[in-house]
PDB file of C-alpha atoms and ligand atoms in Angstrom:
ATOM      1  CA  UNK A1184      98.215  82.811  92.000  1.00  0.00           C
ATOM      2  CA  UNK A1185      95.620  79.873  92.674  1.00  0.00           C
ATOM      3  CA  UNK A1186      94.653  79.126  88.926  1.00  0.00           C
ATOM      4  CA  UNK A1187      96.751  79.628  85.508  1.00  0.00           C
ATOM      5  CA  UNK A1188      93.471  79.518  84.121  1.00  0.00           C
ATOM      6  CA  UNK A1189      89.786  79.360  84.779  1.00  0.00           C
ATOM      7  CA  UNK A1190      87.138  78.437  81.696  1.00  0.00           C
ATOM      8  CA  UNK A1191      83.703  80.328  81.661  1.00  0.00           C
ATOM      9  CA  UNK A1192      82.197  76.509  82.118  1.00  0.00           C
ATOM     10  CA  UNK A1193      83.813  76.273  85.113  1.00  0.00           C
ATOM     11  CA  UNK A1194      87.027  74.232  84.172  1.00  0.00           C
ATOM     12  CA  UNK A1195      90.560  75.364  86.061  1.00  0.00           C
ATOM     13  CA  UNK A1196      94.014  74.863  85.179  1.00  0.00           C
ATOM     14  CA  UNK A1197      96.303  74.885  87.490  1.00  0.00           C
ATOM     15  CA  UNK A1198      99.416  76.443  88.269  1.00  0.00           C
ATOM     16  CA  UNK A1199     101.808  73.533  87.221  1.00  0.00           C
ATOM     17  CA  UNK A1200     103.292  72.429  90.677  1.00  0.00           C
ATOM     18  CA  UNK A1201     106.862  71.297  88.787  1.00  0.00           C
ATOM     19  CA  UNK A1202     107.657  74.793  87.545  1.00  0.00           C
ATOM     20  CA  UNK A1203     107.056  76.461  91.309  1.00  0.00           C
ATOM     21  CA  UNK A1204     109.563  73.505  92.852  1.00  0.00           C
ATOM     22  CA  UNK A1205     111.838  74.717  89.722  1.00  0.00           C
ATOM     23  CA  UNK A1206     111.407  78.243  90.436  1.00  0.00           C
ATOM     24  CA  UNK A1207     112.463  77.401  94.504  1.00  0.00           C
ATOM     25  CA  UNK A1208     115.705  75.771  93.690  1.00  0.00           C
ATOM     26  CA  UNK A1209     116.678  77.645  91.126  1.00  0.00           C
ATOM     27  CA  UNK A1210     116.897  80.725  93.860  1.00  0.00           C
ATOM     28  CA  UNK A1211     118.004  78.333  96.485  1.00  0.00           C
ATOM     29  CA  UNK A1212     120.823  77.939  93.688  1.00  0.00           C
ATOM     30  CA  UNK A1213     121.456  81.467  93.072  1.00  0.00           C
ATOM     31  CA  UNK A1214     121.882  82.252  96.576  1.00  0.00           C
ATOM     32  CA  UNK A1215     124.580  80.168  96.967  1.00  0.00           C
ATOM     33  CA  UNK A1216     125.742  81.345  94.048  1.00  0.00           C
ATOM     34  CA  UNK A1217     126.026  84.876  95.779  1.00  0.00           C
ATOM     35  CA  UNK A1218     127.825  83.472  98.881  1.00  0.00           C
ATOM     36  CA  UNK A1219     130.469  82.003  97.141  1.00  0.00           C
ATOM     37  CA  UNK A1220     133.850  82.967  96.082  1.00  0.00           C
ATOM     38  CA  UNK A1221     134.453  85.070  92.873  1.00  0.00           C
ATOM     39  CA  UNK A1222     136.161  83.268  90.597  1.00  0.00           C
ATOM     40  CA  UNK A1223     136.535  79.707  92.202  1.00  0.00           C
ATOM     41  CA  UNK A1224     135.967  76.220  90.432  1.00  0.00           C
ATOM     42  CA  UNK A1225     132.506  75.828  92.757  1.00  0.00           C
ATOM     43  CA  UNK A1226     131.328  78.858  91.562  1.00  0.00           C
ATOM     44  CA  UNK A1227     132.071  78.211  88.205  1.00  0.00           C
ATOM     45  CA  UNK A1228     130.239  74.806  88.392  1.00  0.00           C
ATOM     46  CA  UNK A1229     127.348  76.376  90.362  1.00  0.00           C
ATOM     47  CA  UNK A1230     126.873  79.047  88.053  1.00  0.00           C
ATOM     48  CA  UNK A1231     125.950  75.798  85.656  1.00  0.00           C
ATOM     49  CA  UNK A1232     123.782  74.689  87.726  1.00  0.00           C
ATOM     50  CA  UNK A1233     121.888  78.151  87.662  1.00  0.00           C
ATOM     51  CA  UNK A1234     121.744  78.151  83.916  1.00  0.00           C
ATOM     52  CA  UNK A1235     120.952  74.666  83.537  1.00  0.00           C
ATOM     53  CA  UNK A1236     117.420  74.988  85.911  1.00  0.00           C
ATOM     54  CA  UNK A1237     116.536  78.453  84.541  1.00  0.00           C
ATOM     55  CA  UNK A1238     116.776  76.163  81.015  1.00  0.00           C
ATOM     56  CA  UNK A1239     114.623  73.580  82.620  1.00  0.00           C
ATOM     57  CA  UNK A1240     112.366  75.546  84.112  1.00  0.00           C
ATOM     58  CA  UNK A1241     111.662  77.576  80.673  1.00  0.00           C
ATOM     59  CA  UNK A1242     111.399  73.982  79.081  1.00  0.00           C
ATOM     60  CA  UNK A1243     108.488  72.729  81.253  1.00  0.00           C
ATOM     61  CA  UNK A1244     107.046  75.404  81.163  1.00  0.00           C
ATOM     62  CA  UNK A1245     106.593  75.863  77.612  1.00  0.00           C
ATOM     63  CA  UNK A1246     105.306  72.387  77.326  1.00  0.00           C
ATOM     64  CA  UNK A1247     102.638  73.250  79.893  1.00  0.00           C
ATOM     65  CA  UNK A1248     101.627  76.165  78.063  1.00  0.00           C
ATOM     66  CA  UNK A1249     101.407  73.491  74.715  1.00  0.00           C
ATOM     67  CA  UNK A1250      99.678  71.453  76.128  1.00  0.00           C
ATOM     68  CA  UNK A1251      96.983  73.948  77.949  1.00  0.00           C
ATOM     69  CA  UNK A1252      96.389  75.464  74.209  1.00  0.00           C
ATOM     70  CA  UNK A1253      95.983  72.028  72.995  1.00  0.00           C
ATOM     71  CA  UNK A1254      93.428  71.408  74.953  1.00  0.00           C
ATOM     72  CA  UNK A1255      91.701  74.921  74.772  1.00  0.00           C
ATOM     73  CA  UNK A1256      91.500  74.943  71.090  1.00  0.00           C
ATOM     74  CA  UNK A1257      90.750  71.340  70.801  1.00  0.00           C
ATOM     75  CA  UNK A1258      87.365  71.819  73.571  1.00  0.00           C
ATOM     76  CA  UNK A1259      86.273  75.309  72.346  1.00  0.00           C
ATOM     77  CA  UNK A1260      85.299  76.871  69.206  1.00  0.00           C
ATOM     78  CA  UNK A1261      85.767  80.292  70.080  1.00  0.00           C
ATOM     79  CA  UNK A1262      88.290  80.754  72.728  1.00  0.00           C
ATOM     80  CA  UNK A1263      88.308  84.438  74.406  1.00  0.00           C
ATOM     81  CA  UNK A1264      90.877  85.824  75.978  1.00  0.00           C
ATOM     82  CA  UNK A1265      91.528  88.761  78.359  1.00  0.00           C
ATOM     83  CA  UNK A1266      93.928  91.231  76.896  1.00  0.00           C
ATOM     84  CA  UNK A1267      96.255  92.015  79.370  1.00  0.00           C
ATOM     85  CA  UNK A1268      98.317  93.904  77.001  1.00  0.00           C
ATOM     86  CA  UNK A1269      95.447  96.566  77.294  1.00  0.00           C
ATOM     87  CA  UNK A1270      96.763  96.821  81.057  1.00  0.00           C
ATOM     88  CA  UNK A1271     100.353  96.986  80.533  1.00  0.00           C
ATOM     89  CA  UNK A1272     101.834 100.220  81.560  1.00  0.00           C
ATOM     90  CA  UNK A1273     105.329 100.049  79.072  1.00  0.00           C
ATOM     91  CA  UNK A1274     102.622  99.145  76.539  1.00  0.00           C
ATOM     92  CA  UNK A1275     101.088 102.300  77.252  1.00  0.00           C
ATOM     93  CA  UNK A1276     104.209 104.162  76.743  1.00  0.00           C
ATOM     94  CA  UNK A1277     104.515 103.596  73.340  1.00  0.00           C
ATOM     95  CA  UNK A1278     100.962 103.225  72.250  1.00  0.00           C
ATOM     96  CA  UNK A1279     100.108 105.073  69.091  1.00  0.00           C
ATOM     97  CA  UNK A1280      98.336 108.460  69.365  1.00  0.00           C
ATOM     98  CA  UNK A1281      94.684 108.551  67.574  1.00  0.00           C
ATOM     99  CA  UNK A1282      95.201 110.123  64.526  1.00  0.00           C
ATOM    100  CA  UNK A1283      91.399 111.594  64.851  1.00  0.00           C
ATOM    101  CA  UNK A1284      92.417 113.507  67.792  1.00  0.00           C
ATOM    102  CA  UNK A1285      96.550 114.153  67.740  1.00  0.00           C
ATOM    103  CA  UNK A1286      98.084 114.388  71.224  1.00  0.00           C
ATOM    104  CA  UNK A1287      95.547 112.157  72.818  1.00  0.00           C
ATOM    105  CA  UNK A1288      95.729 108.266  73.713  1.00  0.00           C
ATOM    106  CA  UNK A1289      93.249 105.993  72.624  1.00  0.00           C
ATOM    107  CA  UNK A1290      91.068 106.036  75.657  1.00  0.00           C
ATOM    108  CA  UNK A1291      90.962 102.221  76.966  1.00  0.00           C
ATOM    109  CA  UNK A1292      95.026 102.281  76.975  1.00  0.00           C
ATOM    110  CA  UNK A1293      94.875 105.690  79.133  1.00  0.00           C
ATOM    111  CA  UNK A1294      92.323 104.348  81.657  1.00  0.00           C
ATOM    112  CA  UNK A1295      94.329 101.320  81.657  1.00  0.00           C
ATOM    113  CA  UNK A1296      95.894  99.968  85.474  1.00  0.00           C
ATOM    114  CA  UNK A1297      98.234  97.559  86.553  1.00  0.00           C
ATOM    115  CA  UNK A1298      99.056  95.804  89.770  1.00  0.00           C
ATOM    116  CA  UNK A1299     102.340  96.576  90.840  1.00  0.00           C
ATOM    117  CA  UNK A1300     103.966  92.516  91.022  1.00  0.00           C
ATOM    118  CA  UNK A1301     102.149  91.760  87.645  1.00  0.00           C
ATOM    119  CA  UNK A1302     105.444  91.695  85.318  1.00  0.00           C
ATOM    120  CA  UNK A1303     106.133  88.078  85.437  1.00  0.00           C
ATOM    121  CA  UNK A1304     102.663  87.058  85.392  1.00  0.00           C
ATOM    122  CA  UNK A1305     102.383  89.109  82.131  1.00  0.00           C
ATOM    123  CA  UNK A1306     105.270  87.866  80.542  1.00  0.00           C
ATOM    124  CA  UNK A1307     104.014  84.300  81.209  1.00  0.00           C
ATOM    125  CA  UNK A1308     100.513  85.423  79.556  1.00  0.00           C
ATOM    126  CA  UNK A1309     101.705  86.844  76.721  1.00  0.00           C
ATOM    127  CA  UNK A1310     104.117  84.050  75.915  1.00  0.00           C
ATOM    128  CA  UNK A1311     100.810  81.485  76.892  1.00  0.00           C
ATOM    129  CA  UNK A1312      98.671  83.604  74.217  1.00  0.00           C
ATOM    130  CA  UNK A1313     101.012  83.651  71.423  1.00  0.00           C
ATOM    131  CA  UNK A1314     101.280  79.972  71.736  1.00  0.00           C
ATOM    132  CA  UNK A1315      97.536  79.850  71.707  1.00  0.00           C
ATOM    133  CA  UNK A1316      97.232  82.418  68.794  1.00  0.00           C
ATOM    134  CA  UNK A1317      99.485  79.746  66.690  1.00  0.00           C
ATOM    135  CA  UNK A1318      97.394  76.837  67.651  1.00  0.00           C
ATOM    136  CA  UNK A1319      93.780  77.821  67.104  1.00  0.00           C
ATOM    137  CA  UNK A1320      95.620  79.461  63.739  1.00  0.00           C
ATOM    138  CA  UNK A1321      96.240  76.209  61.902  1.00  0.00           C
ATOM    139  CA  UNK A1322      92.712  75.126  63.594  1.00  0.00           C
ATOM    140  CA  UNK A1323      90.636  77.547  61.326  1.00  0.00           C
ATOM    141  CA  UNK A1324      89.830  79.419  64.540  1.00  0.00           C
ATOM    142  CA  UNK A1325      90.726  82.915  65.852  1.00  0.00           C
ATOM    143  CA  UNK A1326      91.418  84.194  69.625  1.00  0.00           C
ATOM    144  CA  UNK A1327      89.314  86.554  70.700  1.00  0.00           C
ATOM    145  CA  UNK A1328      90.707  88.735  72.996  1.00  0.00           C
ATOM    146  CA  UNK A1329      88.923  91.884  75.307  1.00  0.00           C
ATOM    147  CA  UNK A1330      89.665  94.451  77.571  1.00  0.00           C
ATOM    148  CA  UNK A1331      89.392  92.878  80.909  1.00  0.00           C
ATOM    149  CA  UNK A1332      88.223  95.661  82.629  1.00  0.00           C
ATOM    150  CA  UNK A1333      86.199  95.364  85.330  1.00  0.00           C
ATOM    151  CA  UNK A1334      85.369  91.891  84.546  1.00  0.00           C
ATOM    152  CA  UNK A1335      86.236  90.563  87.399  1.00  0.00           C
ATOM    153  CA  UNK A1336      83.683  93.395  89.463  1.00  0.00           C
ATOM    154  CA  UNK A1337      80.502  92.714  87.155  1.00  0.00           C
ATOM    155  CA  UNK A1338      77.763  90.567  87.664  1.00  0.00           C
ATOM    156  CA  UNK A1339      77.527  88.124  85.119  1.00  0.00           C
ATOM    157  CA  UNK A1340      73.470  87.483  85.667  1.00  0.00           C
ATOM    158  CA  UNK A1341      72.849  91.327  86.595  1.00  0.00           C
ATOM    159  CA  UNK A1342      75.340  93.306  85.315  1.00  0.00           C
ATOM    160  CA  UNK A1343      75.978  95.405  88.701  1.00  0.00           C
ATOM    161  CA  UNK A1344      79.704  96.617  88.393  1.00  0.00           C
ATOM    162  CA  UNK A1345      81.007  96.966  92.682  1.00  0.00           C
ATOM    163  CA  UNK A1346      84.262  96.318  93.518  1.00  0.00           C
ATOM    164  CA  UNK A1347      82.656  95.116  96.543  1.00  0.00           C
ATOM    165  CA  UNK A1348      81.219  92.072  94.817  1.00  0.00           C
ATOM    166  CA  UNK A1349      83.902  90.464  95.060  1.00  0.00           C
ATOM    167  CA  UNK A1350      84.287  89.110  98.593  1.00  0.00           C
ATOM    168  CA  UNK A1351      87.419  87.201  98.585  1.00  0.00           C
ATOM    169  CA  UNK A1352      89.865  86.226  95.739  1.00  0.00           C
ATOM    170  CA  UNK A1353      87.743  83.243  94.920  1.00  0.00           C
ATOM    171  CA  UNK A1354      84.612  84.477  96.103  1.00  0.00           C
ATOM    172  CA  UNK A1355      81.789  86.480  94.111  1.00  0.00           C
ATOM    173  CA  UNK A1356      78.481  87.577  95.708  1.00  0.00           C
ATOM    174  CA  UNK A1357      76.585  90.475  94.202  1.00  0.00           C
ATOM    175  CA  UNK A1358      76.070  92.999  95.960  1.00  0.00           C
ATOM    176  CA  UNK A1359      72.469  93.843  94.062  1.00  0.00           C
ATOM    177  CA  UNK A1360      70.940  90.370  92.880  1.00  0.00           C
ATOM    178  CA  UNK A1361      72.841  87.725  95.258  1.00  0.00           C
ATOM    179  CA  UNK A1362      74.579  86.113  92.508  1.00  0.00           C
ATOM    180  CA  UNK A1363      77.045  83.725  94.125  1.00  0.00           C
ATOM    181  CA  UNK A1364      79.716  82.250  92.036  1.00  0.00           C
ATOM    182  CA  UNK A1365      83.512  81.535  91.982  1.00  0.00           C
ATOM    183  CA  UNK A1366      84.974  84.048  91.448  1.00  0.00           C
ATOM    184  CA  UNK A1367      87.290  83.596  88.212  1.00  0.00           C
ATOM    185  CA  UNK A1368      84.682  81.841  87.040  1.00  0.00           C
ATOM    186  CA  UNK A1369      82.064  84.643  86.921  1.00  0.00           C
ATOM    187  CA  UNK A1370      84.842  87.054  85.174  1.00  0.00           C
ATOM    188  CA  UNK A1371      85.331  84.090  82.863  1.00  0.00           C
ATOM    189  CA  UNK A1372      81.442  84.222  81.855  1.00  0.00           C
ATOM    190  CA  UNK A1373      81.775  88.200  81.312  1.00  0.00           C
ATOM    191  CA  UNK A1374      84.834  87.984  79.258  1.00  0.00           C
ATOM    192  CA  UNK A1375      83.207  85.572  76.657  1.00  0.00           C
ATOM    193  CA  UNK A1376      80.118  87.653  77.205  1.00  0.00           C
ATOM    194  CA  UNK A1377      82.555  90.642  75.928  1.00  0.00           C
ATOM    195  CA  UNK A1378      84.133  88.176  73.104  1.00  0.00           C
ATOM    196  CA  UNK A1379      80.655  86.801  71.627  1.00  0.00           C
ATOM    197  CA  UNK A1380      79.777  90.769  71.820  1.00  0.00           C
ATOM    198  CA  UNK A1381      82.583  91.878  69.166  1.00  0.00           C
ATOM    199  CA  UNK A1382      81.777  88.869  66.806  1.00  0.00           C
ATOM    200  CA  UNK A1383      78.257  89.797  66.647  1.00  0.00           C
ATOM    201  CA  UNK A1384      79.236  93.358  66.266  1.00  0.00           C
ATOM    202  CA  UNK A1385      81.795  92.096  63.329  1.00  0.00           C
ATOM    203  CA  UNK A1386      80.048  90.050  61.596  1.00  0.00           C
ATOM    204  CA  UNK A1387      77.478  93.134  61.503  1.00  0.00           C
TER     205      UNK A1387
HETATM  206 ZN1   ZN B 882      73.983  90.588  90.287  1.00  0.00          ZN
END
């Protein structure tokens, strides 16, 4: 995970260095936790330790995700974001049959895929979106949020969808046109692409 976040005009957040360090003691914690005896004072004082960094850890990075939405909704009008809920298989579980066709999903949660380390990511996301959602609320604005598939496999000056265009995790180069962009950054550019699509289409 190289970005938290990459803007279609090329801006990236990073992954907040503080919460990684956090996330590395707090299992350098627990796994002394584990080695020590059931039951004794150290342990008891130890397990303290564990709560108080998971705690800390949750704190900062809350504030990160505050202050990234700050910042979105105060720099864009429109922010769009990619629904990863779309691509969440226990999502998909309980998603609602279409009542136009009983017995069968709605078709862009059945074609849906996940990676198979994407829980905490996710759960990070989702918790990053709501925050977002709350913010660009008492701004007068809406999120927009799309499917994202395949967004990362377009061209955004061609269109041409090939897995193969993308070379390297930060690397883009179509395949057809020669297009040669970072990455994120071109899946950025087709996801508001996708999000300035279904305003036009509601305001129609
Ligand atoms: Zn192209």
């Amino acid at each position: 995970m190289a970005n938290f976040l990459t803007t279609s005009d090329g801006h990236f957040v990073d992954n907040p260095r503080y919460a990684r360090v956090g996330v590395d003691r707090l299992s350098a914690a627990q796994q002394v936790l584990v080695r020590k005896q059931r039951g004794s004072n150290n342990r008891l004082g130890l397990r303290e330790t564990v709560a108080n960094r998971h705690r800390k850890v949750a704190n900062q990075r809350r504030d990160f995700y505050h202050k990234v939405a700050r910042r979105l909704v105060k720099e864009y009008d429109v922010p769009v974001v990619e629904d990863l809920r779309v691509a969440n298989m226990s999502r998909r579980a309980k998603a609602k049959p279409d009542p136009e066709n009983p017995g069968q999903l709605p078709p862009n949660v059945a074609s849906a895929k996940i990676g198979p380390n994407r829980s905490f990511n996710d759960s990070g996301w989702a918790q990053f979106r709501s925050i977002l959602e709350a913010k660009a609320e008492d701004a007068g604005r809406t999120v927009m949020s799309v499917n994202p598939r395949h967004t990362s496999q377009t061209c955004h000056e061609c269109g041409h969808v090939d897995a193969g265009n993308r070379v390297s995790q930060a690397r883009f180069l179509c395949r057809r046109c020669g297009h040669e962009a970072h990455a994120d950054v071109n899946a950025a550019r087709n996801i508001l692409g996708a999000g300035l699509a279904l305003l036009v289409a509601q305001a129609t």
